[in-house]
Each structure stands twice: as C-alpha cells, then as structure tokens.
Amino acid sequence: MTFPFKLVATDLDGTLLRGDETVSERTREALAAATAAGAAHIVVTGRSVPWTRHILDDLGYDGLAVCGQGAQVYHAGEHKLLTSLTLDRQLAGLALSKVEAEVGPLALAASRDGLEGEVLVGPGYQVHEGRLPYVFVEDASEMWAAPLNKVYLQHPELDDDALATAARSAVGNLVDVVMAGPGVVEILPLGLSKATGLSLAARRLGVKAADTIAFGDMPNDIPMFGWAQHGVAMANAHDALKAVAHEITASNEHDGIAVVLEELLRTGSLAAPH
C-alpha cells in the first residue's frame, strides 16, 4: 500500500506530546512506519530551539524541525540553526505600548534568539513551573538587551482569546499576535507563522504543500493547516482550529496522530472528512 503523503508535520504540545511531555510507543511506531513508507516527519512547534532540543534528542529525531512559530529552521541531527528570524525590538516595543494603551499593564516574557537563547520572565508573568528553563528578571527592560524571536504577553484579567483579540486589534500591521496554548499569547514578526517556517523546511526537503499532512491543536496551527494539503485537529484542539480542520482525530492523550497514520498506512487513503 502506498502512503499518500511525503511529509508528516506535527505540532508538539497538545499534539505529539502527552501532558507529561512524552510520546507514546504507539505514536512512535506509527511515525516510524510512515517514514519507512517514504514520508519525512517534521516537528513544527511554537517552542524555540532551546525548549525543543531535549525532546527531539529523546525521540532520536535527526531531521529538520521548525521552531519558534516558524522563526527557526533547526537541523536536529547536527544541532545547528539553519535559519533564524528575529523580532524588531523597536516595533515590538511600540506594539506593546499600543496594547497597554487599550487593556492596561501587561506581564511580559521574551525568548532570546539563538541555539542557547534563554527565555526571560518579567515581574508578574505566570510560568508553568518545572516544565522548562527560564530566567527571572526584576527589571523588564533587561529583556530588550539582545535579539529576540518573540515576546509573551499575559493580562491579569483577560483570558487568552480575549487578550489575543485585543492585542491584534491594537497592533495593526506592526507585528503579528498568536494564541499558542493555555496562558501563551505571543508577539511575532509580521508575516511569520508556522506555515512560513514549514514552507522553508519543505523546500529544503524537496517536498510540496500538496504532499503534506499536518497535525495540531491551537490557533497558531491555523496557517499550517492552510498551507498543508490535509489538516488534522486533535480532539483536545481549540475550536478555532477545529473549524478549519479537514479531519478531527483522537486527543493527544489517546494517540490521535497514530490513529490517522495507521489508517493511512492500512488503506493508502484518507478517511471521509468530518
């Protein structure tokens, strides 16, 4: 049976990873079978490289990965950044002032560019304790001292969707704003998305959008679904992503990626969309 795609693109959090940040044996085997059938697997994540590398190493993953919402194309096997796009800090500062003029003071964090780029967390910003390394800074101005690939926003009262909507309205065409997960609203360079990073990586692999199936769970995966031939949302996905998905599978806790890949490997064709 011929596997119908040449590229399998998977988000990490809420998609490939379970809540404990592991990948199930069933999903590992399904991805291995898809690659044995001639497809490449590519991780496409909002995480920057320093927050992604340990997961790729654990998977024995040595191909390309798209990190930082598309800002970074990373060669996992060589531990090397192939492309890296940074956020114009002056524009970002202007954008933040416009957001704060609309909604009041924000708590901020920022992801520094590079293979060893730290995530700096300012006063009041709530982090997911224990999961990923970060550096607390008392003075938020320290965040702006070196090149960044993104800035994270939190608001004391607005929820993620409301904050993202308000921020998007306030910044106009200065920067892009995405909601990438619970408590994760980000400011990015204008025009940057997972789709732009994935298209760069796919070109290096000699693969086209028409050859790609993509899996995701959050609104930041919408551009990737728009680029790929077939977008599969997890059962736990945000409603905005489900609305544009070609298919909805089981949750990340119940091997949703494997469910779809196993069917493709068995039949060589897609299930009826729903």
Coordinates of C-alpha atoms in Angstrom, one line a residue:
M1 CA 0.0 0.0 0.0
T2 CA 1.4 3.4 -0.9
F3 CA 1.5 6.1 1.8
P4 CA -0.3 9.1 0.3
F5 CA 1.9 11.9 1.9
K6 CA 5.6 12.7 1.6
L7 CA 5.6 14.9 4.7
V8 CA 4.0 14.5 8.1
A9 CA 4.1 17.8 10.1
T10 CA 3.3 17.6 13.8
D11 CA 3.0 20.2 16.4
L12 CA 4.4 19.3 19.8
D13 CA 2.4 20.4 22.8
G14 CA -1.1 19.1 22.9
T15 CA -0.5 17.1 19.7
L16 CA 2.6 14.9 19.6
L17 CA 3.3 15.2 23.3
R18 CA 1.1 13.9 26.0
G19 CA 0.5 16.0 29.1
D20 CA 3.7 14.6 30.7
E21 CA 5.8 15.6 27.7
T22 CA 6.3 12.1 26.5
V23 CA 5.4 10.5 23.1
S24 CA 3.6 7.1 23.4
E25 CA 5.1 4.0 22.0
R26 CA 2.2 3.6 19.6
T27 CA 2.7 7.1 18.2
R28 CA 6.5 6.5 17.8
E29 CA 5.8 3.3 15.9
A30 CA 3.2 4.9 13.6
L31 CA 5.6 7.7 12.8
A32 CA 8.4 5.2 12.2
A33 CA 6.2 3.2 9.9
A34 CA 5.2 6.4 7.9
T35 CA 8.9 7.3 7.5
A36 CA 9.7 3.7 6.5
A37 CA 7.0 4.1 3.8
G38 CA 8.8 7.1 2.4
A39 CA 7.4 10.1 4.3
A40 CA 9.5 12.6 6.2
H41 CA 8.4 13.6 9.7
I42 CA 8.9 17.2 10.7
V43 CA 8.2 18.8 14.1
V44 CA 6.6 22.3 13.8
T45 CA 6.4 24.0 17.2
G46 CA 6.0 27.3 18.8
R47 CA 8.8 26.5 21.2
S48 CA 12.2 27.9 20.4
V49 CA 15.1 25.6 19.9
P50 CA 16.4 25.5 23.5
W51 CA 12.9 24.4 24.6
T52 CA 12.6 21.8 21.9
R53 CA 16.1 20.2 21.6
H54 CA 15.8 17.8 24.5
I55 CA 12.5 16.3 23.2
L56 CA 14.0 15.8 19.7
D57 CA 17.0 14.1 21.2
D58 CA 14.8 11.8 23.2
L59 CA 12.9 10.8 20.1
G60 CA 16.1 10.1 18.3
Y61 CA 15.0 12.7 15.8
D62 CA 17.8 13.8 13.5
G63 CA 15.9 15.7 10.7
L64 CA 14.7 19.3 10.4
A65 CA 12.4 21.0 12.9
V66 CA 10.6 24.2 12.6
C67 CA 10.7 26.1 15.9
G68 CA 9.8 29.5 17.4
Q69 CA 6.4 29.7 15.5
G70 CA 8.4 29.4 12.2
A71 CA 11.2 31.7 13.1
Q72 CA 13.8 28.9 13.3
V73 CA 14.6 26.0 11.0
Y74 CA 16.8 23.7 13.1
H75 CA 18.8 20.6 12.0
A76 CA 18.3 18.3 14.9
G77 CA 21.0 15.8 13.8
E78 CA 23.6 18.5 13.5
H79 CA 22.4 20.6 16.4
K80 CA 22.5 23.6 14.0
L81 CA 20.3 26.6 13.3
L82 CA 19.8 26.8 9.5
T83 CA 17.6 29.9 9.5
S84 CA 16.6 32.3 12.3
L85 CA 14.3 35.4 12.1
T86 CA 14.3 37.9 14.9
L87 CA 11.7 40.3 16.1
D88 CA 12.3 44.0 15.5
R89 CA 12.6 45.2 19.2
Q90 CA 11.7 48.8 18.4
L91 CA 8.5 47.7 16.6
A92 CA 7.7 45.2 19.4
G93 CA 8.0 48.0 22.0
L94 CA 5.7 50.2 20.0
A95 CA 3.2 47.4 19.6
L96 CA 3.3 46.7 23.3
S97 CA 2.6 50.3 24.2
K98 CA -0.4 50.3 21.9
V99 CA -1.7 47.1 23.5
E100 CA -1.2 48.5 27.0
A101 CA -3.0 51.7 26.0
E102 CA -6.0 49.6 25.2
V103 CA -6.0 47.0 28.0
G104 CA -3.7 48.3 30.7
P105 CA -0.4 46.9 32.1
L106 CA 0.8 43.5 30.8
A107 CA 3.1 40.9 32.3
L108 CA 5.9 40.0 29.8
A109 CA 8.4 37.3 29.0
A110 CA 10.7 37.1 26.0
S111 CA 12.5 34.4 24.1
R112 CA 16.1 35.3 23.0
D113 CA 17.4 34.3 19.6
G114 CA 19.9 31.5 19.1
L115 CA 20.7 27.9 19.9
E116 CA 21.1 28.8 23.6
G117 CA 18.6 31.6 23.7
E118 CA 17.1 31.9 27.2
V119 CA 13.5 32.7 28.0
L120 CA 13.4 35.8 30.2
V121 CA 10.4 36.2 32.5
G122 CA 9.4 39.6 33.9
P123 CA 7.6 40.5 37.1
G124 CA 4.1 39.1 37.3
Y125 CA 4.4 36.7 34.4
Q126 CA 3.0 33.3 35.4
V127 CA 5.1 30.4 34.1
H128 CA 4.4 26.6 34.0
E129 CA 6.5 25.6 37.0
G130 CA 9.1 22.8 36.5
R131 CA 8.5 22.2 32.8
L132 CA 11.0 24.4 31.0
P133 CA 14.0 26.5 32.0
Y134 CA 13.7 30.3 32.2
V135 CA 15.5 33.2 33.8
F136 CA 13.6 35.7 36.0
V137 CA 14.5 39.4 35.5
E138 CA 13.5 42.0 38.1
D139 CA 13.8 44.8 35.5
A140 CA 11.7 44.1 32.4
S141 CA 14.0 46.4 30.3
E142 CA 16.7 43.6 30.5
M143 CA 14.5 41.6 28.0
W144 CA 15.3 44.1 25.3
A145 CA 19.1 43.9 25.6
A146 CA 19.7 41.2 23.0
P147 CA 17.9 39.9 19.8
L148 CA 14.6 38.2 20.4
N149 CA 12.4 35.9 18.4
K150 CA 9.2 36.5 20.3
V151 CA 7.6 38.3 23.3
Y152 CA 5.0 36.6 25.5
L153 CA 2.0 38.6 27.0
Q154 CA -0.2 38.0 29.9
H155 CA -3.0 40.1 31.4
P156 CA -4.3 40.0 35.0
E157 CA -7.9 39.7 33.9
L158 CA -8.4 38.9 30.2
D159 CA -8.3 35.3 29.1
D160 CA -6.1 34.1 26.3
D161 CA -8.6 34.6 23.5
A162 CA -9.7 38.0 24.7
L163 CA -6.1 39.2 25.1
A164 CA -5.1 37.9 21.7
T165 CA -8.1 39.6 20.0
A166 CA -7.5 42.9 21.8
A167 CA -3.8 42.8 21.1
R168 CA -4.3 42.0 17.4
S169 CA -6.7 44.9 17.1
A170 CA -4.3 47.3 18.9
V171 CA -1.1 46.5 17.0
G172 CA -2.4 46.8 13.4
N173 CA 0.3 45.9 10.9
L174 CA 3.3 46.4 13.2
V175 CA 3.6 42.7 14.4
D176 CA 1.6 39.5 14.4
V177 CA -0.2 38.1 17.5
V178 CA -0.9 34.5 18.1
M179 CA -2.5 32.4 20.8
A180 CA -0.3 29.3 21.0
G181 CA -1.6 27.5 24.1
P182 CA -3.0 28.0 27.6
G183 CA -1.5 31.2 29.0
V184 CA 0.6 31.7 25.9
V185 CA -0.2 34.8 23.7
E186 CA 2.8 35.9 21.6
I187 CA 4.0 38.8 19.6
L188 CA 5.9 37.7 16.5
P189 CA 7.5 39.4 13.4
L190 CA 4.8 40.5 11.0
G191 CA 4.1 37.7 8.4
L192 CA 5.8 35.0 10.4
S193 CA 3.8 31.8 11.0
K194 CA 4.3 28.1 11.2
A195 CA 3.4 28.0 7.5
T196 CA 6.3 30.2 6.5
G197 CA 8.8 28.1 8.5
L198 CA 7.3 24.9 7.3
S199 CA 7.4 26.0 3.6
L200 CA 11.1 26.8 4.0
A201 CA 11.9 23.5 5.6
A202 CA 9.8 21.6 3.0
R203 CA 11.7 23.3 0.2
R204 CA 14.9 22.0 1.7
L205 CA 13.4 18.5 1.7
G206 CA 12.1 18.9 -1.8
V207 CA 8.5 18.4 -0.7
K208 CA 5.5 20.5 -1.6
A209 CA 2.4 21.6 0.4
A210 CA 0.3 19.2 -1.7
D211 CA 2.4 16.3 -0.3
T212 CA 1.9 17.3 3.4
I213 CA -0.4 16.2 6.2
A214 CA -0.3 18.4 9.3
F215 CA -1.5 17.8 12.9
G216 CA -2.1 20.5 15.5
D217 CA -4.3 21.7 18.4
M218 CA -4.1 25.6 18.7
P219 CA -4.9 28.7 16.7
N220 CA -1.2 29.2 15.9
D221 CA -1.6 26.0 13.8
I222 CA -4.2 27.6 11.5
P223 CA -1.7 28.9 9.0
M224 CA 0.0 25.5 8.8
F225 CA -3.4 23.9 8.1
G226 CA -3.9 26.5 5.4
W227 CA -0.6 25.6 3.8
A228 CA -0.8 21.8 4.0
Q229 CA -2.9 19.5 1.8
H230 CA -4.7 18.0 4.8
G231 CA -5.0 19.4 8.4
V232 CA -5.9 17.1 11.3
A233 CA -7.0 18.7 14.6
M234 CA -6.8 16.8 17.8
A235 CA -9.9 16.1 19.9
N236 CA -8.5 18.5 22.5
A237 CA -7.9 21.2 19.9
H238 CA -9.1 24.8 20.2
D239 CA -12.5 25.4 18.5
A240 CA -10.9 27.9 16.0
L241 CA -8.6 25.2 14.7
K242 CA -11.3 22.5 14.6
A243 CA -13.3 24.9 12.4
V244 CA -10.7 24.9 9.6
A245 CA -9.5 21.2 10.0
H246 CA -10.2 18.7 7.3
E247 CA -10.4 16.0 10.0
I248 CA -10.6 15.6 13.8
T249 CA -8.8 12.7 15.4
A250 CA -8.5 11.4 19.0
S251 CA -6.7 13.6 21.6
N252 CA -3.0 13.8 22.3
E253 CA -3.5 11.5 25.3
H254 CA -5.2 8.9 23.1
D255 CA -2.7 8.6 20.2
G256 CA -4.6 10.9 17.8
I257 CA -1.7 11.1 15.4
A258 CA -1.2 7.3 15.4
V259 CA -5.0 6.7 14.7
V260 CA -4.7 8.7 11.5
L261 CA -1.3 7.4 10.4
E262 CA -2.3 3.8 11.0
E263 CA -5.4 4.2 8.8
L264 CA -3.4 5.8 6.0
L265 CA -0.8 3.0 6.2
R266 CA -3.5 0.4 6.1
T267 CA -5.7 1.8 3.3
G268 CA -3.4 4.3 1.5
S269 CA -6.2 6.9 1.5
L270 CA -7.9 9.4 3.8
A271 CA -11.0 8.8 5.9
A272 CA -14.1 10.7 4.9
P273 CA -13.8 14.2 6.3
H274 CA -15.9 15.3 9.3

